[in-house]
Coordinates of C-alpha atoms and ligand atoms in Angstrom, one line a residue:
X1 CA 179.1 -81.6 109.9
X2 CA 179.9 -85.0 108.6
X3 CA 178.7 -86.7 105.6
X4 CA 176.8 -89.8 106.4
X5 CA 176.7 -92.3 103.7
X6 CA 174.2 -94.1 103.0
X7 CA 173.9 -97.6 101.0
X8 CA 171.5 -96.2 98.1
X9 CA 167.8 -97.7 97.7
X10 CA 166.0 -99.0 94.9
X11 CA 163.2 -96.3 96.5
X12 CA 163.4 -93.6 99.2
X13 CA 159.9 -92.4 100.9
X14 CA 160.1 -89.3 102.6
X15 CA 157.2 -89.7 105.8
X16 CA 155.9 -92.3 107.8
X17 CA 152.4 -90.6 107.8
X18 CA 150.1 -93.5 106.8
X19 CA 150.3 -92.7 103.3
X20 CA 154.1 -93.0 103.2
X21 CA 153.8 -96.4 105.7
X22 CA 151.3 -97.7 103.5
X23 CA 153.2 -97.3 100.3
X24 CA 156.8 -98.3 102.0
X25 CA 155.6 -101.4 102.9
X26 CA 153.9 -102.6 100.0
X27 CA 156.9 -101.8 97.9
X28 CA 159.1 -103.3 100.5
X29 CA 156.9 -106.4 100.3
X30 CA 157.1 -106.1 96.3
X31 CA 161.0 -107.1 96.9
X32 CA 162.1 -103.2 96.2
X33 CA 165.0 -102.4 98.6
X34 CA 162.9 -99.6 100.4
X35 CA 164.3 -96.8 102.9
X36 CA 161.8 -94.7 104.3
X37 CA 162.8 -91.4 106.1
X38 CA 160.8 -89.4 108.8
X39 CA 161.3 -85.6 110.3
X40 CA 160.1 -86.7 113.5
X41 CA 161.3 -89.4 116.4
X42 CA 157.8 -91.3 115.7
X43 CA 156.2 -92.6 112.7
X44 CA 152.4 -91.9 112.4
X45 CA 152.3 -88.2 111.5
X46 CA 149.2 -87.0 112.1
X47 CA 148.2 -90.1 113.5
X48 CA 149.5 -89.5 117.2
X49 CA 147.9 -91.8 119.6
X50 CA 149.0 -91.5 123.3
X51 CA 147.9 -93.6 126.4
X52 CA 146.1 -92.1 129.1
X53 CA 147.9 -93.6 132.3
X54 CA 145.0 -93.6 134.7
X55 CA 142.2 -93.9 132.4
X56 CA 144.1 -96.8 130.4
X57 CA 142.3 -96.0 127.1
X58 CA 143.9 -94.3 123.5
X59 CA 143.9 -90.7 123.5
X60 CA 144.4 -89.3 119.9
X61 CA 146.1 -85.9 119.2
X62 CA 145.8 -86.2 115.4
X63 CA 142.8 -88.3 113.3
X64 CA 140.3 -91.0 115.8
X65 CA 137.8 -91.7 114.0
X66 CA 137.4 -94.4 111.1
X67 CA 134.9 -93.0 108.7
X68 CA 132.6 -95.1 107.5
X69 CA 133.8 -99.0 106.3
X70 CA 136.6 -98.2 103.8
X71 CA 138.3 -101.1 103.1
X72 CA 141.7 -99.6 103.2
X73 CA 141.3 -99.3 107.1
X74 CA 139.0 -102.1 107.7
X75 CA 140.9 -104.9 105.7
X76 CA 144.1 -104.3 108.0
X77 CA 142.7 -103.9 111.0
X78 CA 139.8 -107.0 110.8
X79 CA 142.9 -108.9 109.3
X80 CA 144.9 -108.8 112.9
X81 CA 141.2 -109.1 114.6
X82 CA 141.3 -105.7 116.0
X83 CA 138.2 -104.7 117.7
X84 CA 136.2 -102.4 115.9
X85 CA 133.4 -100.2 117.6
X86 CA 130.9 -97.8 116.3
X87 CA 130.3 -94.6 118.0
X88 CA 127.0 -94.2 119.2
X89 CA 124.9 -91.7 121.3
X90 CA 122.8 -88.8 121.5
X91 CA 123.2 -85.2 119.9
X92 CA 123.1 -82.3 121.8
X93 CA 122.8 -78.5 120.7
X94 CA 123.4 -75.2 122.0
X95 CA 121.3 -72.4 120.1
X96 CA 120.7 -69.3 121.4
X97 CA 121.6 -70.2 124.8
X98 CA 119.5 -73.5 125.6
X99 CA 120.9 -76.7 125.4
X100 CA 119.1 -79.8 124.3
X101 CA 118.9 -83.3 122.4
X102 CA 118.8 -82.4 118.6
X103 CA 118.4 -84.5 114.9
X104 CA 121.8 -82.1 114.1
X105 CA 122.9 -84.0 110.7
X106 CA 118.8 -83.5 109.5
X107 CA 119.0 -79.7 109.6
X108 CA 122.5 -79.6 107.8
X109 CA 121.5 -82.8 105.4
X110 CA 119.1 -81.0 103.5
X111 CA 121.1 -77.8 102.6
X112 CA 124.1 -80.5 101.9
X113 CA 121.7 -82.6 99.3
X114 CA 120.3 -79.0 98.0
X115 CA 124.2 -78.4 97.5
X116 CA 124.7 -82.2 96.0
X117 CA 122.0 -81.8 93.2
X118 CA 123.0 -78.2 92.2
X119 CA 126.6 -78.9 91.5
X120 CA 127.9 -78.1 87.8
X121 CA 130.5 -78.0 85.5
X122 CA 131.2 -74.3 86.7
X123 CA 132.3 -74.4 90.4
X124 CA 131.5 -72.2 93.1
X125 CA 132.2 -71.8 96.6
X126 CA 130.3 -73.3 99.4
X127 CA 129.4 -69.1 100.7
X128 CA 128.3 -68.7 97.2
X129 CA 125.8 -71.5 96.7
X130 CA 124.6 -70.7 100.4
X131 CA 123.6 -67.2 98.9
X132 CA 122.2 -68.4 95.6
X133 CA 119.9 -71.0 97.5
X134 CA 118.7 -68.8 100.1
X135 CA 117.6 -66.0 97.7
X136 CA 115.3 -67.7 96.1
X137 CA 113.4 -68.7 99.5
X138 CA 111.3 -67.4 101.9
X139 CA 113.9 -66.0 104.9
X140 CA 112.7 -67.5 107.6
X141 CA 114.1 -68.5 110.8
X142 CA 114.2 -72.1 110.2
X143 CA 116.0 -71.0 106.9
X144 CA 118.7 -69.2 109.0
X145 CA 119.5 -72.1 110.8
X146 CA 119.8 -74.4 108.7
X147 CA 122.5 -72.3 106.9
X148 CA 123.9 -71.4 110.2
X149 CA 124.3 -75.4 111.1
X150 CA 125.6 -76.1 107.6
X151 CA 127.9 -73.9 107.3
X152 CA 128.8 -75.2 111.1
X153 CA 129.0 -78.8 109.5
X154 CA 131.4 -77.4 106.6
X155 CA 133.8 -75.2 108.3
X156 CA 133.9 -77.9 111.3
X157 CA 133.6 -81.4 109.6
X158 CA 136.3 -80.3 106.5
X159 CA 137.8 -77.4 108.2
X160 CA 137.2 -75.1 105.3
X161 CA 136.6 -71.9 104.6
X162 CA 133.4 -71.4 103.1
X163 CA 134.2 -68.4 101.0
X164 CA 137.1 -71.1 99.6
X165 CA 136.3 -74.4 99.4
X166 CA 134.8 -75.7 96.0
X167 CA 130.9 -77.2 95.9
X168 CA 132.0 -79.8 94.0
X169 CA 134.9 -80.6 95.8
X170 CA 132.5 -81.1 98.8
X171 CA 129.7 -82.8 96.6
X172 CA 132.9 -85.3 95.3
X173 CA 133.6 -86.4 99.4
X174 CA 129.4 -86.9 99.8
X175 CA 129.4 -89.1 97.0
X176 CA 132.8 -90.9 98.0
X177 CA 131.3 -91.4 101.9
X178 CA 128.1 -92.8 100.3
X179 CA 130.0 -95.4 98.5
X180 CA 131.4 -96.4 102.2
X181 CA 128.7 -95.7 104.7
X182 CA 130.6 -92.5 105.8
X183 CA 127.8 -91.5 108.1
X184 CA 128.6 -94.0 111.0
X185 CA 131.7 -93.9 112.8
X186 CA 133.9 -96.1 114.4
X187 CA 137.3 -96.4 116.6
X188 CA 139.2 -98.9 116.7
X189 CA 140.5 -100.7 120.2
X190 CA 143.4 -99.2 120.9
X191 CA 142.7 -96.0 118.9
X192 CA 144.8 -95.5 115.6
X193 CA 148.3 -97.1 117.1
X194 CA 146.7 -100.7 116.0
X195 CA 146.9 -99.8 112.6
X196 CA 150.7 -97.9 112.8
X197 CA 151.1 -101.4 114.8
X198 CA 150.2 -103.2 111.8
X199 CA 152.0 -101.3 109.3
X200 CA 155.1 -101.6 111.7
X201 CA 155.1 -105.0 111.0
X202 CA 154.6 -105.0 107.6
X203 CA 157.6 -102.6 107.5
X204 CA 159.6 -105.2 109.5
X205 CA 158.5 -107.8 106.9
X206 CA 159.3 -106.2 104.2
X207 CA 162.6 -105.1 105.1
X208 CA 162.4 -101.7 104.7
X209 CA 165.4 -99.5 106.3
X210 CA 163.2 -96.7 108.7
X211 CA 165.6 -93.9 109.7
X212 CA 163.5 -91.3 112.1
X213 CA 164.8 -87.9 113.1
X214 CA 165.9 -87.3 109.3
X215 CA 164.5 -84.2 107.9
X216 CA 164.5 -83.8 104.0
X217 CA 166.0 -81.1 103.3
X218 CA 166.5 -81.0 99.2
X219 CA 166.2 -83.5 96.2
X220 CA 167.9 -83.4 93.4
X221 CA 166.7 -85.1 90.9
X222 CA 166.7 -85.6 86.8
X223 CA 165.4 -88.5 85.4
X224 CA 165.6 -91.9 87.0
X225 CA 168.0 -90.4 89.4
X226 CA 167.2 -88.5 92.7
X227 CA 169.9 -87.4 95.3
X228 CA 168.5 -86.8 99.1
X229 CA 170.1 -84.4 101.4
X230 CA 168.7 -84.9 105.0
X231 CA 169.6 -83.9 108.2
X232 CA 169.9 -86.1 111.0
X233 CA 171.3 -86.0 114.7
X234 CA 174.3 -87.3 113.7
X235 CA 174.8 -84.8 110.8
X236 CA 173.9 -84.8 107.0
X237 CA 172.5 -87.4 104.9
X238 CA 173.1 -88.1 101.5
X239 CA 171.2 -90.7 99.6
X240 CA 170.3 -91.4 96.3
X241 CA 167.9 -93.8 94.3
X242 CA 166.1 -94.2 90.9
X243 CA 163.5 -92.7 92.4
X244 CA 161.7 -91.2 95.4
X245 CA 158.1 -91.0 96.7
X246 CA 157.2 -87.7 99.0
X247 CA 153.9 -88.0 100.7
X248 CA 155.0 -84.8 103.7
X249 CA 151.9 -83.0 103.8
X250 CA 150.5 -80.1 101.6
X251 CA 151.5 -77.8 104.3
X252 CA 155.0 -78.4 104.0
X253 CA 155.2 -78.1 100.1
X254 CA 153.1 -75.0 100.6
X255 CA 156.2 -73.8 102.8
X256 CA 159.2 -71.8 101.7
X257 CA 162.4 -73.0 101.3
X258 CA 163.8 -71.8 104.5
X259 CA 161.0 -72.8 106.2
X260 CA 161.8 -75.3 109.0
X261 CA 160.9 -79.1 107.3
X262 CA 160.7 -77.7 104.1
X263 CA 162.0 -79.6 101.3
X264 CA 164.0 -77.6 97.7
X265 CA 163.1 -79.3 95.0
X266 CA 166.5 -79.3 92.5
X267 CA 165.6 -78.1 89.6
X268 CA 162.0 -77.1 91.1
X269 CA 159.3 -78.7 90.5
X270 CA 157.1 -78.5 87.5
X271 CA 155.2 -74.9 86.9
X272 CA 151.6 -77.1 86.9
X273 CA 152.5 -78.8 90.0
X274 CA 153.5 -75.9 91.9
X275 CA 150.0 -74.3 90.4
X276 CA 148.5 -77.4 92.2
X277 CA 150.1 -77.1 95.5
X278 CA 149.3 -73.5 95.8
X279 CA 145.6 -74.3 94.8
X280 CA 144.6 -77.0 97.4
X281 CA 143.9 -75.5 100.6
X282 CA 145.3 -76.9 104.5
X283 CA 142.8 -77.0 107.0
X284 CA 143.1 -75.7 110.4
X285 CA 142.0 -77.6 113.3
X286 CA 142.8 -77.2 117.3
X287 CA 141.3 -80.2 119.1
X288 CA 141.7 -80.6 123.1
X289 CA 140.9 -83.6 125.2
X290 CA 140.2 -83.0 128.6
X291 CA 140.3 -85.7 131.3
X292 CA 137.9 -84.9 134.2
X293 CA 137.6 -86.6 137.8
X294 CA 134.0 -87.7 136.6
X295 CA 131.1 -87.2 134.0
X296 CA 130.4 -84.4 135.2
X297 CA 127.9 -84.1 132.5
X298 CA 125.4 -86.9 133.4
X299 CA 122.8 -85.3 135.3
X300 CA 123.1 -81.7 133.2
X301 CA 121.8 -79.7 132.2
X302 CA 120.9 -78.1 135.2
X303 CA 117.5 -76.9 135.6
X304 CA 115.8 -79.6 133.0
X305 CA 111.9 -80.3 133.5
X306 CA 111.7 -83.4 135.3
X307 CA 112.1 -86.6 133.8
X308 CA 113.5 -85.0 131.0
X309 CA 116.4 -86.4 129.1
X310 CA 119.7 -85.8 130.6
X311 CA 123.3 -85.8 128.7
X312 CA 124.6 -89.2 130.3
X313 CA 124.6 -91.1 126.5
X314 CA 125.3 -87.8 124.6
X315 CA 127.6 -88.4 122.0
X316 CA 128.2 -85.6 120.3
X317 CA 127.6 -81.5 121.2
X318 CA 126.9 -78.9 118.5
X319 CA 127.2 -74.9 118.6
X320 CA 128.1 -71.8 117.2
X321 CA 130.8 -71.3 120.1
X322 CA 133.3 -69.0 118.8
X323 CA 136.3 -70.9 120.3
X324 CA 135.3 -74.5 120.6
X325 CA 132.1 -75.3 118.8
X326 CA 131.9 -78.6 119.0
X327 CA 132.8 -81.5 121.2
X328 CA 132.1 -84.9 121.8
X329 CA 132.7 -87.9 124.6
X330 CA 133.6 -91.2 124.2
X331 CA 130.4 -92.6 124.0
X332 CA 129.3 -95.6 123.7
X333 CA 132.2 -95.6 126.4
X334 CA 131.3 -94.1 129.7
X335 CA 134.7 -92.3 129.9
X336 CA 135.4 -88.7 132.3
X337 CA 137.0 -87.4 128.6
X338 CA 135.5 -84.8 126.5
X339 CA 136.6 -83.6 123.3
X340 CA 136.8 -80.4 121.9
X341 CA 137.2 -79.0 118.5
X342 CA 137.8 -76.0 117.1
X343 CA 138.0 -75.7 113.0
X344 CA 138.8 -73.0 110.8
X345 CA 138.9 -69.2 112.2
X346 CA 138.4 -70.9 115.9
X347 CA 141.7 -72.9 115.1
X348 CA 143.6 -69.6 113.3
X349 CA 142.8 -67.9 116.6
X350 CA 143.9 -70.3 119.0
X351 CA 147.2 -71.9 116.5
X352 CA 150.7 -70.4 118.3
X353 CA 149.4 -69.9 121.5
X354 CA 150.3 -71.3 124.8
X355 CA 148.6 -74.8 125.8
X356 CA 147.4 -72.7 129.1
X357 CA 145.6 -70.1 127.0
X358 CA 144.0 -72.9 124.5
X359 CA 143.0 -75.2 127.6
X360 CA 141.5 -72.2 129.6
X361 CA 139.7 -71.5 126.4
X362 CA 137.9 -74.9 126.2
X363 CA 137.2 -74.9 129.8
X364 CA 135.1 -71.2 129.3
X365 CA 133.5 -72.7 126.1
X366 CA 132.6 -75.3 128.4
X367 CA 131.4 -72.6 131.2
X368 CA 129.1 -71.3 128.4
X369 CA 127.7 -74.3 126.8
X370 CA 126.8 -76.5 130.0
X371 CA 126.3 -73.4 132.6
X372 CA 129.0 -75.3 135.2
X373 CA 131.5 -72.6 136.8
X374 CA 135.3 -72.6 135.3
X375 CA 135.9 -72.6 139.4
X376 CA 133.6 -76.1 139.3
X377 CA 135.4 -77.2 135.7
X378 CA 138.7 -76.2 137.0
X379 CA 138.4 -78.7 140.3
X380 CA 137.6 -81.3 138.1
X381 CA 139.9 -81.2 135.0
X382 CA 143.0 -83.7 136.2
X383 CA 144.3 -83.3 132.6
X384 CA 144.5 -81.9 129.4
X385 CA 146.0 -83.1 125.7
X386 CA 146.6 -81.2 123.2
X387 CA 148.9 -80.8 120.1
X388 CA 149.1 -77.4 117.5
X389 CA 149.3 -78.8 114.5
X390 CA 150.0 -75.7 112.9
X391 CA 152.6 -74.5 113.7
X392 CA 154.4 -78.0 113.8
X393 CA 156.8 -77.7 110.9
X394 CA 156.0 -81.0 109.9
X395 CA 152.4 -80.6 109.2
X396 CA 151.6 -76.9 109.3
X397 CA 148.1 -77.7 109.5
X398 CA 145.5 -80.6 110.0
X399 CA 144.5 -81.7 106.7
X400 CA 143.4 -80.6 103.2
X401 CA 140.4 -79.6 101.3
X402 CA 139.7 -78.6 97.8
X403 CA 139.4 -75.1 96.3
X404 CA 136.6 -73.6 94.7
X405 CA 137.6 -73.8 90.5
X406 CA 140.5 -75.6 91.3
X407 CA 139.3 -79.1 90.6
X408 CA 141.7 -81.2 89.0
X409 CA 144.4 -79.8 91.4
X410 CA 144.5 -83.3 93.2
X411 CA 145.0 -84.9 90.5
X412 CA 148.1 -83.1 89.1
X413 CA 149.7 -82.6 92.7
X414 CA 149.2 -87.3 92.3
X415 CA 150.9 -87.3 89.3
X416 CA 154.1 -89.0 88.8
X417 CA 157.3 -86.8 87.4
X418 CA 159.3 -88.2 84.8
X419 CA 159.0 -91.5 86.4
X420 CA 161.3 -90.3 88.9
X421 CA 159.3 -88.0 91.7
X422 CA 156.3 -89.8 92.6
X423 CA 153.9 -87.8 95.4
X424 CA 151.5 -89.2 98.2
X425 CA 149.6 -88.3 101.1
X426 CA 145.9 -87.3 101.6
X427 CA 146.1 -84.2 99.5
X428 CA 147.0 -86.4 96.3
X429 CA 143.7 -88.9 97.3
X430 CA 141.7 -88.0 93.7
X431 CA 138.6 -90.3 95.0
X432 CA 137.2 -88.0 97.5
X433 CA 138.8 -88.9 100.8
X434 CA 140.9 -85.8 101.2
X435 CA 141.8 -85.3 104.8
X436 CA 141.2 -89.1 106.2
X437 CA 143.5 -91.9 106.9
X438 CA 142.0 -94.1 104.5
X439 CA 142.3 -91.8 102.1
X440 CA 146.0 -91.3 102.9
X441 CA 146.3 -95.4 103.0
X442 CA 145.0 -95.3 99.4
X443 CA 146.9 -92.5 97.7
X444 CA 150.2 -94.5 98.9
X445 CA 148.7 -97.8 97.4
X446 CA 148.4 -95.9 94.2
X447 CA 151.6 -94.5 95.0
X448 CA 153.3 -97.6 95.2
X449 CA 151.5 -99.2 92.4
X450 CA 153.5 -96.2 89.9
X451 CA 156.0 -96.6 91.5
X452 CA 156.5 -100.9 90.8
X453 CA 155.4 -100.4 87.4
X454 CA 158.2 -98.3 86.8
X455 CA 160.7 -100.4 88.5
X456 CA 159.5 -103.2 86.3
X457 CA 160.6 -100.8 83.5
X458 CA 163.7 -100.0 84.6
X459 CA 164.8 -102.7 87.3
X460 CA 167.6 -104.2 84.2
X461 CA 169.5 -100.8 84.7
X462 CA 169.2 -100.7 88.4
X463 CA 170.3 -103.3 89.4
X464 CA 173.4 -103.3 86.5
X465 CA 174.1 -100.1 88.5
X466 CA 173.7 -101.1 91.9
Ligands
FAD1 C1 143.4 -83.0 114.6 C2 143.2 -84.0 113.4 C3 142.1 -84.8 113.5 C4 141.9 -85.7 112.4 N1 140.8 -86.6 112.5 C5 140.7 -87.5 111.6 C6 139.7 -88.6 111.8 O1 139.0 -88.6 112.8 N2 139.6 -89.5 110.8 C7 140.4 -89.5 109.7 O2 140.3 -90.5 108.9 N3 141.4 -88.6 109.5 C8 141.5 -87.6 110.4 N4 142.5 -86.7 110.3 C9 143.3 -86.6 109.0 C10 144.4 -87.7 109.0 O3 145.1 -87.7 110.2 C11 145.3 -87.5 107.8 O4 144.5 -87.3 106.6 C12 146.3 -88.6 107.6 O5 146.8 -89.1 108.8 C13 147.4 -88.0 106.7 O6 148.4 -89.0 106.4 P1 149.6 -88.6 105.4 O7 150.5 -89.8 105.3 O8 149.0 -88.1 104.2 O9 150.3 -87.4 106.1 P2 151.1 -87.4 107.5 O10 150.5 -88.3 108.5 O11 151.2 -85.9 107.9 O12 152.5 -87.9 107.2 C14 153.5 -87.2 106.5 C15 154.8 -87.4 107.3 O13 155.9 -86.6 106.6 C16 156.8 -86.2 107.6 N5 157.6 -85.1 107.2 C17 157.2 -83.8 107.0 N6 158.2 -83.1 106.5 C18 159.2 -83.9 106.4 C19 160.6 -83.7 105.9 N7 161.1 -82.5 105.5 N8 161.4 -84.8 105.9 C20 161.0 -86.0 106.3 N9 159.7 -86.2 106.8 C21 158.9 -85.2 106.8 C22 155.9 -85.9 108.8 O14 156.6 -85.9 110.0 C23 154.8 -87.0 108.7 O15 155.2 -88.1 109.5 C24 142.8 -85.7 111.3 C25 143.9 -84.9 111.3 C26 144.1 -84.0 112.3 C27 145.3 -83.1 112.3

């Protein structure tokens, strides 16, 4: 293969996730010569919006909603007067096989503020508070659903593991939503590409050098020097910079070396910072959007007293389905889409297989929640979209969460080494926004603010050896 040279960079960023857009762009705009290097032929990562052709509406693969009003998404996207709607609509539940309208975030909110005013110094998983709070009460049924529905919200919402992820960790992102109204919801027009739309101009504006299809392979580094080897279609890559800024996801650190998209650190990394890596967990999440000749769903369910409610303006559909518990439409838009999602063991189950076998799954979760026939579904499905974001070797999984005991592990993953390797991406986020876009947006902000602080420090000697 031939060595491709590259002019060096007073920074290289290795992603073009939104943490590694967001922090590319500022430093670009700082008046940093930035190049910024992604594995893939798109930038996004797991922001992958596509356009439905006969629908003519945003169909995510990867993250589509906004939660709450963080200003890291809001600013940019009210900036370029990007329409901003809130989802809206009715909950539905399936429990014990009858469906109906249901006050689903009520049942799970009390266990979850139970959970908020009991967290301590000493951690302990969500499975384990579940069990100390329960044994003290009465066991009745009501009891059993509301842990049932919690641990639902937990495993589906964070796409944890119960018996893993920390109580504080959880009680850290309650207190972080409350700070942003992180119970409402909201898309934006043209889904998530209006804000990789923005940050492709900011990109533009700042200068900064994008080369796709280049996958990191290894960086050596020692002190205010770093040396890239990537490989691209045209062969290898070598660059090299004062310093670099990796935001690839926790996934891909957490792979091994000759793991497709896997990056060797050279000399590795720091022994607390490979501690960190290995104690932050990555979600698993399968999510299907299906595109049906109608909504199908209006007049259900079927057999309903008369005059009672039917699921035309139903939002959002909870249950304890074991493939795809829970799925939602496009409400307040009166689209033929649903959405399904399947979290955790759902998603382990379904990660590697064929799109045929995960799409005939949804459609008999669907069989089973509404009562339609998969004959009935099938005749009206016209398409299905889905992405495996396990085993793509660029995310190996959907997003993070923290472990129980493990609580500063954010924090040293974030931190800067020796000036030189800086780190970014939603894992790093330290203000409890783990596993959301904003929270990805903020950790490269911080990212990038290291990252110009140190050039100030050192910019004399770059540029005498540029
Ligand atoms: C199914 C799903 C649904 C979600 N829903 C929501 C939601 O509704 N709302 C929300 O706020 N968040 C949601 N999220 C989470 C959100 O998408 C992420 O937190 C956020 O996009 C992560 O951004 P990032 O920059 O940290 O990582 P990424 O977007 O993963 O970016 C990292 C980049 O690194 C690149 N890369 C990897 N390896 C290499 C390599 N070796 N060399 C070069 N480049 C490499 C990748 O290709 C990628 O582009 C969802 C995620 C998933 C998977």
């Amino acid at each position: 293969m031939q060595a491709d040279v590259v002019k060096d960079a007073d920074v290289v960023v290795v992603g073009a996730g939104a943490a590694g857009l967001s922090a590319a762009s500022a430093l670009g705009n700082a008046g940093l010569s930035v190049t910024l290097l992604e594995a893939r032929d798109r930038i996004g990562g797991r922001i992958f919006t596509l356009l439905d052709p006969k629908l003519c509406v945003p169909i995510e693969l990867g993250a589509e909603f906004i939660h709450g009003r963080p200003p890291e998404t809001w600013d940019l996207l009210e900036r370029r007067q990007v329409q901003i709607s809130e989802v809206d609509g009715d909950n539905w539940c399936v429990e014990e096989g009858r469906i109906g309208p249901c006050d689903f975030f009520s049942n799970v909110d009390k266990i979850l503020q139970k959970m908020k005013t009991s967290a301590r110094k000493s951690d302990q998983s969500f499975a384990e508070f579940l069990r100390d709070y329960s044994s003290k009460l009465k066991h009745t049924p009501e009891l059993q659903r509301a842990k049932r529905w919690s641990t639902g919200y937990v495993t589906g919402f964070n796409a944890a593991d119960p018996a893993l992820v920390g109580v504080n960790w959880l009680v850290q992102g309650m207190r972080a939503e409350e700070q942003i109204e992180g119970d409402r919801a909201f898309r934006a027009e043209h889904g998530y590409t209006d804000l990789i739309e923005i940050f492709q101009h900011r990109l533009q504006d700042g200068g900064v050098a994008v080369r796709k299809n280049t996958v990191v392979e290894s960086i050596q580094w020692r002190p205010g020097r770093v040396e890239i080897t990537a490989n691209c279609p045209n062969g290898i890559a070598r660059l090299a910079a004062p310093r670099v800024l990796v935001t690839v996801p926790l996934g891909v650190l957490q792979a091994r070396v000759d793991d497709k998209g896997a990056i060797r650190f050279i000399p590795e990394l720091p022994t607390n910072k490979q501690d960190a890596i290995r104690n932050i967990e990555m979600g698993k999440v399968i999510r299907v959007t299906l595109r049906f000749r109608e909504r199908f769903w209006e007049d259900l369910p079927k057999f309903r007293e008369k005059n009672s409610q039917t699921m035309d303006g139903m939002s959002f559909l909870f249950s304890h389905d074991d493939w795809f518990p829970t799925w939602w439409t496009a409400a307040p838009a009166k689209l033929p889409l649903l959405v399904g999602w399947a979290p955790f063991h759902c998603a382990a189950r379904l990660s590697g297989r064929s799109e045929s076998f995960v799409i005939e799954q949804s459609i008999e979760t669907l069989h089973r929640l509404l009562g339609v026939s998969t004959q009935e579904l099938d005749t009206l499905l016209e398409h299905a979209y889905f992405h495996d974001w396990q085993s793509d070797a660029f995310s190996r999984g959907a997003y993070s969460y923290g472990k129980v005991g493990h609580g500063g592990a954010q924090r040293t993953l974030a931190a800067p080494v020796e000036n030189t390797l800086f780190f970014a991406g939603e894992a790093t986020d330290v203000g409890g926004h783990n596993g959301t876009v904003h929270g990805a947006i903020a950790s490269g902000r911080r990212a990038a603010a290291e990252i110009a602080h140190a050039a100030r420090v050192t910019l004399g000697s770059t540029s005498a050896t540029a």
